CSV table of C-alpha atoms in Angstrom, one decimal:
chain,number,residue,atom,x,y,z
A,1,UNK,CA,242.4,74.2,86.5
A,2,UNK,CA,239.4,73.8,84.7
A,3,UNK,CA,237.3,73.9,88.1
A,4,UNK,CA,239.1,77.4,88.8
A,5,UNK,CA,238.5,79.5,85.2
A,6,UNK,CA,234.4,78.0,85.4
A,7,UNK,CA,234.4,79.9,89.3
A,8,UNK,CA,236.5,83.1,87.3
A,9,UNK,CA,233.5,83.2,85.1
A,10,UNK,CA,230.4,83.0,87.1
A,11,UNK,CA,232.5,85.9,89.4
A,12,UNK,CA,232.7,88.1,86.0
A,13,UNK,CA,229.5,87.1,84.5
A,14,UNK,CA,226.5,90.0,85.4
A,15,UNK,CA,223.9,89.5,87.6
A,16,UNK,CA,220.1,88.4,86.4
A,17,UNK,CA,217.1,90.9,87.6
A,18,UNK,CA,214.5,89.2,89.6
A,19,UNK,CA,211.2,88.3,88.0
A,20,UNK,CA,208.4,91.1,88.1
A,21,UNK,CA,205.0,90.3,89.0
A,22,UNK,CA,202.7,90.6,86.4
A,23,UNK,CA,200.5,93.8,86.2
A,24,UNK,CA,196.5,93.6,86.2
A,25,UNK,CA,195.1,94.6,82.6
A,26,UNK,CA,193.3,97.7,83.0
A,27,UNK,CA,189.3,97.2,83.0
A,28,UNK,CA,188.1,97.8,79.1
A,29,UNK,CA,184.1,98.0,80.2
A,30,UNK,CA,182.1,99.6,83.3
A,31,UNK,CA,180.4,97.0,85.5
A,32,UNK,CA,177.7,99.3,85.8
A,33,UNK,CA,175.8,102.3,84.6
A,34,UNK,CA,172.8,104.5,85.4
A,35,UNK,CA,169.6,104.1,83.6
A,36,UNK,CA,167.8,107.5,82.8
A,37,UNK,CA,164.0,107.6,82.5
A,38,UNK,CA,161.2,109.7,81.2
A,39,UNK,CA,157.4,109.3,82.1
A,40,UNK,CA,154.8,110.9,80.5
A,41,UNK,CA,151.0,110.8,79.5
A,42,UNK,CA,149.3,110.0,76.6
A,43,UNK,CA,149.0,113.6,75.6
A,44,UNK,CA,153.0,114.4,76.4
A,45,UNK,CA,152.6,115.7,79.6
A,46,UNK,CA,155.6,115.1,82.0
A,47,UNK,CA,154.2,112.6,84.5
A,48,UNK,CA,155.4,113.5,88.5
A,49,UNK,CA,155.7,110.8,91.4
A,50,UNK,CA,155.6,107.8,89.1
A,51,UNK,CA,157.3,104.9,91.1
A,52,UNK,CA,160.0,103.1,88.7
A,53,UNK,CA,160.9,99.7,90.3
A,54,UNK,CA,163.9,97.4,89.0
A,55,UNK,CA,163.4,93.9,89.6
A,56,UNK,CA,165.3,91.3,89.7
A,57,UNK,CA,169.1,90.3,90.8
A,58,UNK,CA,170.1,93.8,91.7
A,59,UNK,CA,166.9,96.0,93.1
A,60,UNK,CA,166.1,99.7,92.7
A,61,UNK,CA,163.4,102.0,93.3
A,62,UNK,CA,162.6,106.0,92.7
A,63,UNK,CA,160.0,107.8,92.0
A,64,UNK,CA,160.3,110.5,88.9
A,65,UNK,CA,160.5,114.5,89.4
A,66,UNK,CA,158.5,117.2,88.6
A,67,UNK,CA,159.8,117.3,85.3
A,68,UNK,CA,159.2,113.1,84.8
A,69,UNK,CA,162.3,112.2,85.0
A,70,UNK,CA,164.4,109.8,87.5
A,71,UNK,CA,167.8,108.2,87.4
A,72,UNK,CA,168.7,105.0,88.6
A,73,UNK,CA,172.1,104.4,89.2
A,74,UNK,CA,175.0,101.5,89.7
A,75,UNK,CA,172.5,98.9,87.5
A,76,UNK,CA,174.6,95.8,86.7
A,77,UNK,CA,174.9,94.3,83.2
A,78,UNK,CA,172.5,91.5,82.1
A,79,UNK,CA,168.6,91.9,81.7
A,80,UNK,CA,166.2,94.0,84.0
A,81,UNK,CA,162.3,94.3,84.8
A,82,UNK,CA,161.3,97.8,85.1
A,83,UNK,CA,158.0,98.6,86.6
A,84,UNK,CA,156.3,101.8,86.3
A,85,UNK,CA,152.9,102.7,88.8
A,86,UNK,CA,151.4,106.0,89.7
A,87,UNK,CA,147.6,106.5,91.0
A,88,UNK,CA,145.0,106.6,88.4
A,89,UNK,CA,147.1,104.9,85.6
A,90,UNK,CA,147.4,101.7,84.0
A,91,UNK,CA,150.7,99.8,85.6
A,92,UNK,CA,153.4,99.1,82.8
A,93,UNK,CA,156.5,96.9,82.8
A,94,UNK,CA,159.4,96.7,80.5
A,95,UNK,CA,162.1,94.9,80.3
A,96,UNK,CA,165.8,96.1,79.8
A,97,UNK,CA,168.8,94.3,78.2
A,98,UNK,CA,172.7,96.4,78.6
A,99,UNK,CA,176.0,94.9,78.4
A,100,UNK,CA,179.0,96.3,79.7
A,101,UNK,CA,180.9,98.4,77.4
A,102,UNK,CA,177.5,99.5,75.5
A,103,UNK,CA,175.9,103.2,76.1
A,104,UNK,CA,174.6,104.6,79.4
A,105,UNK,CA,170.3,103.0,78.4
A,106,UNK,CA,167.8,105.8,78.5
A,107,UNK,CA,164.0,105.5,77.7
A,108,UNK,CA,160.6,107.3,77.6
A,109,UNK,CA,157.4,105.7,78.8
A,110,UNK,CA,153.8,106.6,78.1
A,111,UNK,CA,151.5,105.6,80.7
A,112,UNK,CA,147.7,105.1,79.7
A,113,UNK,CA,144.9,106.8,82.3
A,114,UNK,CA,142.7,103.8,84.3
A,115,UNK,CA,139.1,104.8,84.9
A,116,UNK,CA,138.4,105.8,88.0
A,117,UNK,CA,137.0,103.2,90.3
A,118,UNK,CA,132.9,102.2,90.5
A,119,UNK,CA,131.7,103.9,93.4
A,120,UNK,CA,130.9,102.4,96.4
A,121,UNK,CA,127.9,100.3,96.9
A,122,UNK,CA,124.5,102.6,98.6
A,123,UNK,CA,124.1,101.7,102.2
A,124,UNK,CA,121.3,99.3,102.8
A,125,UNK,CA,118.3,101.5,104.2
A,126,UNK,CA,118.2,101.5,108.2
A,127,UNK,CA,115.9,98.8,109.2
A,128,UNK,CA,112.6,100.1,109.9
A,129,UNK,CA,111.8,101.0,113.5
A,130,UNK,CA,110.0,98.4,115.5
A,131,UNK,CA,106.2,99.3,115.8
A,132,UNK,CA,104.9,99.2,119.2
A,133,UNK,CA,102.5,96.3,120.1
A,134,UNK,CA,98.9,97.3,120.2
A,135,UNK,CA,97.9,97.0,124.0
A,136,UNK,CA,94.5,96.1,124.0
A,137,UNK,CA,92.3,97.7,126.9
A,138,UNK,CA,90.9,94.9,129.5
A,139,UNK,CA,87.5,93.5,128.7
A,140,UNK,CA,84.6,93.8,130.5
A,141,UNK,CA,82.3,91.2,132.2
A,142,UNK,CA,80.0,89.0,130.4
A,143,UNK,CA,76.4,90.6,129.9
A,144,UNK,CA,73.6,89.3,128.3
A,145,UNK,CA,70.0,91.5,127.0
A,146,UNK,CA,66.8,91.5,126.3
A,147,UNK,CA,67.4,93.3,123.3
A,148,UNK,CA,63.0,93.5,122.0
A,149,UNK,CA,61.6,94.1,125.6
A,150,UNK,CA,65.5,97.3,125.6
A,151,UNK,CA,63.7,98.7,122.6
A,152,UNK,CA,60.0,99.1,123.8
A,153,UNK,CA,61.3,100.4,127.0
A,154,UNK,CA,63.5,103.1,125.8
A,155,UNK,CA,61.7,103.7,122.5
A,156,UNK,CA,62.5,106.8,120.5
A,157,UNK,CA,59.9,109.3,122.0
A,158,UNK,CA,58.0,111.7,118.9
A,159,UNK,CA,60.4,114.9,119.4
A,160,UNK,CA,63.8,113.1,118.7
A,161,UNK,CA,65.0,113.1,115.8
A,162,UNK,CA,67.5,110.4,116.9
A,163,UNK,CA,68.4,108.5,119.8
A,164,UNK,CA,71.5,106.1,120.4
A,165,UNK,CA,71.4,103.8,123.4
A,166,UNK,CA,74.9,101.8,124.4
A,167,UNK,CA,73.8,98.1,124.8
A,168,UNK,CA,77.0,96.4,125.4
A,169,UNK,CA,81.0,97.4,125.5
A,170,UNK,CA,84.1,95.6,125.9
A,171,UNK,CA,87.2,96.3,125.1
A,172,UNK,CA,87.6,98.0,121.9
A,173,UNK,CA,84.0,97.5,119.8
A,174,UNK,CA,80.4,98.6,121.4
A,175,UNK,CA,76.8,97.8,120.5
A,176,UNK,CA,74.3,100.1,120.5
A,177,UNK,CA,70.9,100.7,119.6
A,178,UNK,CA,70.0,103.5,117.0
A,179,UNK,CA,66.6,104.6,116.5
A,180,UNK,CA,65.6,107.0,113.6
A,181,UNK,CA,63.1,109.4,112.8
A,182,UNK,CA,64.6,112.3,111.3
A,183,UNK,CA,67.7,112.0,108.5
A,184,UNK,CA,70.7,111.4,109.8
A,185,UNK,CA,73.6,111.9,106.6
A,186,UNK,CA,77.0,112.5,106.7
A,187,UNK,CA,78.1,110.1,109.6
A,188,UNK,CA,81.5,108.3,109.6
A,189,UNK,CA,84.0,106.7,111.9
A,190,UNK,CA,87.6,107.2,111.6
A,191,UNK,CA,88.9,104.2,113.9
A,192,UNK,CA,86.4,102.4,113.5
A,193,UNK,CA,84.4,99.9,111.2
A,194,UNK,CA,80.4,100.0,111.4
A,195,UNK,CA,78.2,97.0,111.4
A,196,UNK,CA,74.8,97.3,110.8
A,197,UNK,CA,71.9,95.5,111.5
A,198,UNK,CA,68.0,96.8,110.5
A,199,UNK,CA,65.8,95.4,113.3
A,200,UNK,CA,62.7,97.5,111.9
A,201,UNK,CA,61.3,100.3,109.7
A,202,UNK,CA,61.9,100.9,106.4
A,203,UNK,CA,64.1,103.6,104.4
A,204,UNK,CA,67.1,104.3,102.7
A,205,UNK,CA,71.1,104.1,103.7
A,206,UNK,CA,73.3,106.5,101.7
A,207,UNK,CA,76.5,104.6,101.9
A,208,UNK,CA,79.6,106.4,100.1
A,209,UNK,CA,77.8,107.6,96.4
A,210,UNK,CA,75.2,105.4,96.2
A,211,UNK,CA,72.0,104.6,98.2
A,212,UNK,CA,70.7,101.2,99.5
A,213,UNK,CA,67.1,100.3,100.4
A,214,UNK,CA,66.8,99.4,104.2
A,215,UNK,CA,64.1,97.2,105.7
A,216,UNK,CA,64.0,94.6,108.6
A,217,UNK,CA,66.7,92.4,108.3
A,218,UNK,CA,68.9,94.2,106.3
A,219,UNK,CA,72.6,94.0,106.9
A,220,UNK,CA,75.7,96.7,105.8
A,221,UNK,CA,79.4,96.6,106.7
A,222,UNK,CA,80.8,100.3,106.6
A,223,UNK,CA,84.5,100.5,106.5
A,224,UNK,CA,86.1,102.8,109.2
A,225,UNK,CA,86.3,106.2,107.2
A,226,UNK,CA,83.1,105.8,104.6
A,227,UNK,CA,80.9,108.2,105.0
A,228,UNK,CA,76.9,107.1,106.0
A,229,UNK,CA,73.6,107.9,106.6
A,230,UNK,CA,70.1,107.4,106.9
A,231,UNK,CA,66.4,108.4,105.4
A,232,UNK,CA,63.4,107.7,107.0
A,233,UNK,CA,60.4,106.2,104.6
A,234,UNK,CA,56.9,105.4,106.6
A,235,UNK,CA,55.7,106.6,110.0
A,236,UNK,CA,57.8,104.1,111.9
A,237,UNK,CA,61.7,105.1,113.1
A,238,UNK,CA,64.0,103.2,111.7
A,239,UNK,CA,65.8,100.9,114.0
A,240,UNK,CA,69.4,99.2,113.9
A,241,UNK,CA,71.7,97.4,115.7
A,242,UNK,CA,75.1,99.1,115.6
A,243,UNK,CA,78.0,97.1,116.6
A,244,UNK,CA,81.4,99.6,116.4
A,245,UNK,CA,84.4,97.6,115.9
A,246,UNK,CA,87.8,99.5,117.4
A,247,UNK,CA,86.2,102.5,118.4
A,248,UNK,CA,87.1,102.6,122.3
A,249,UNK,CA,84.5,100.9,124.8
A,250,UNK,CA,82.3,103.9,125.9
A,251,UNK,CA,80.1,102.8,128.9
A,252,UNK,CA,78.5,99.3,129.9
C-alpha cells in the first residue's frame, strides 16, 4: 500500500530542468592596445623616417610619417623597450609600462642632433717614382804621360790667348792641360765639378765673388755651377792641370 501511493507521487510530482553550463564572464580589460608616437627635434620640428623598435617579449618595428608620427599596434600588457634611431641623431631608448584596462599610452620624443662624423683620413702620398740607375759610360784603357816633356811640346804659342789640350778621359771625368795668357772670366760647368791644379805662372783666380792668388802649386776645387776665371800677372802663361769630374769623356 505504502509501496503503491510513494510510485503515485513520483508519477504526479514535476519534472527537474537539467543543469546549464556555466556562461564565460565577459572580458572586463583589452589584452592589448596600440601605442601612438611622436618624434621631433630639439627645435619642435616633426622628425620623418625615424625607426621606433619595441623590444622585448612581443616585437615591433615602424618607422614615423611625414608628420612624425607612427602607431604601433596589438602591444601586450607588461613593460616595453622602445628604441628610437634616425641618421644624424643621437639614438634614444625608453621604456614603457601599460596594464590592461589602463588608457591606449601615447608619447613624444625629442631626439638630440649627433655631429657629423670626422672626415676620413688623407690618402698617404703615392710613393715616389723609382729614379733610374745612372748607367755609367765604359772606361777607357789605362794611359800613362809625360805630363813636363806634354807641356814644352805643345806650349801655348805668343798669339793665343788660351789653349786647352785633353791629356786623359775615361768614363765620365777628363784631364786636360790649360795654358793662359790672356784673361779668361766668366767660365763654369754645369755637370761638372773642376779641380785645379797650378803647375806654373803666377796670377789671380776669380772664384764666385772673391779673388784667390795663384802660383805653382796652388790647388782650387770649383763646384759644378760656380762661376771662374783667370788673370794673368808676369810674362809667363799661367798653367793648370784641369781634371773635370762628370762632365762626359771628350777624346783620349
Amino acid at each position: 500500500m505504502v509501496t503503491l501511493l510513494l510510485l503515485t507521487w513520483l508519477q504526479a510530482a514535476p519534472a527537474q530542468p537539467a543543469p546549464q553550463p556555466a556562461r564565460p564572464r565577459a572580458t572586463t580589460a583589452a589584452a592589448s592596445t596600440t601605442l601612438s608616437v611622436t618624434v621631433t627635434d630639439s627645435v619642435g620640428a616633426v622628425l620623418e623616417g625615424v625607426t621606433v623598435s619595441l623590444i622585448g617579449p612581443t616585437e615591433r618595428q615602424g618607422q614615423t610619417s611625414a608628420e612624425g608620427r607612427l602607431r604601433l599596434l596589438t602591444i601586450p600588457a607588461g613593460t616595453h623597450r622602445i628604441r628610437f634611431a634616425k641618421d644624424g641623431f643621437y639614438i634614444f631608448e625608453k621604456e614603457l609600462v601599460w596594464r590592461a584596462g589602463q588608457p591606449a599610452p601615447s608619447m613624444t620624443v625629442t631626439l638630440n642632433a649627433a655631429p657629423p662624423p670626422p672626415p676620413p683620413p688623407a690618402p698617404p702620398p703615392p710613393p715616389e717614382p723609382a729614379k733610374p740607375e745612372m748607367v755609367l759610360p765604359p772606361p777607357s784603357d789605362p794611359k800613362t804621360l809625360g805630363l813636363l816633356d806634354f807641356i814644352e811640346k805643345n806650349f801655348i804659342s805668343t798669339r793665343d790667348p788660351q789653349k786647352e789640350d785633353i791629356v786623359g778621359c775615361s768614363g765620365v771625368g777628363q784631364g786636360m792641360v790649360w795654358q793662359i795668357r790672356e784673361p779668361w772670366p766668366n767660365r763654369s760647368h754645369a755637370s761638372a765639378d773642376a779641380m785645379l791644379y797650378v803647375i806654373g805662372g803666377d796670377g789671380t783666380l776669380r772664384l764666385g765673388e772673391r779673388d784667390v792668388a795663384l802660383g805653382a802649386g796652388s790647388f782650387a776645387v770649383v763646384p759644378r755651377g760656380t762661376s771662374y776665371g783667370f788673370t794673368r800677372r808676369g810674362r809667363n802663361p799661367i798653367i793648370v792641370l784641369a781634371f773635370l769630374a762628370g762632365a762626359p769623356c771628350a777624346g783620349n
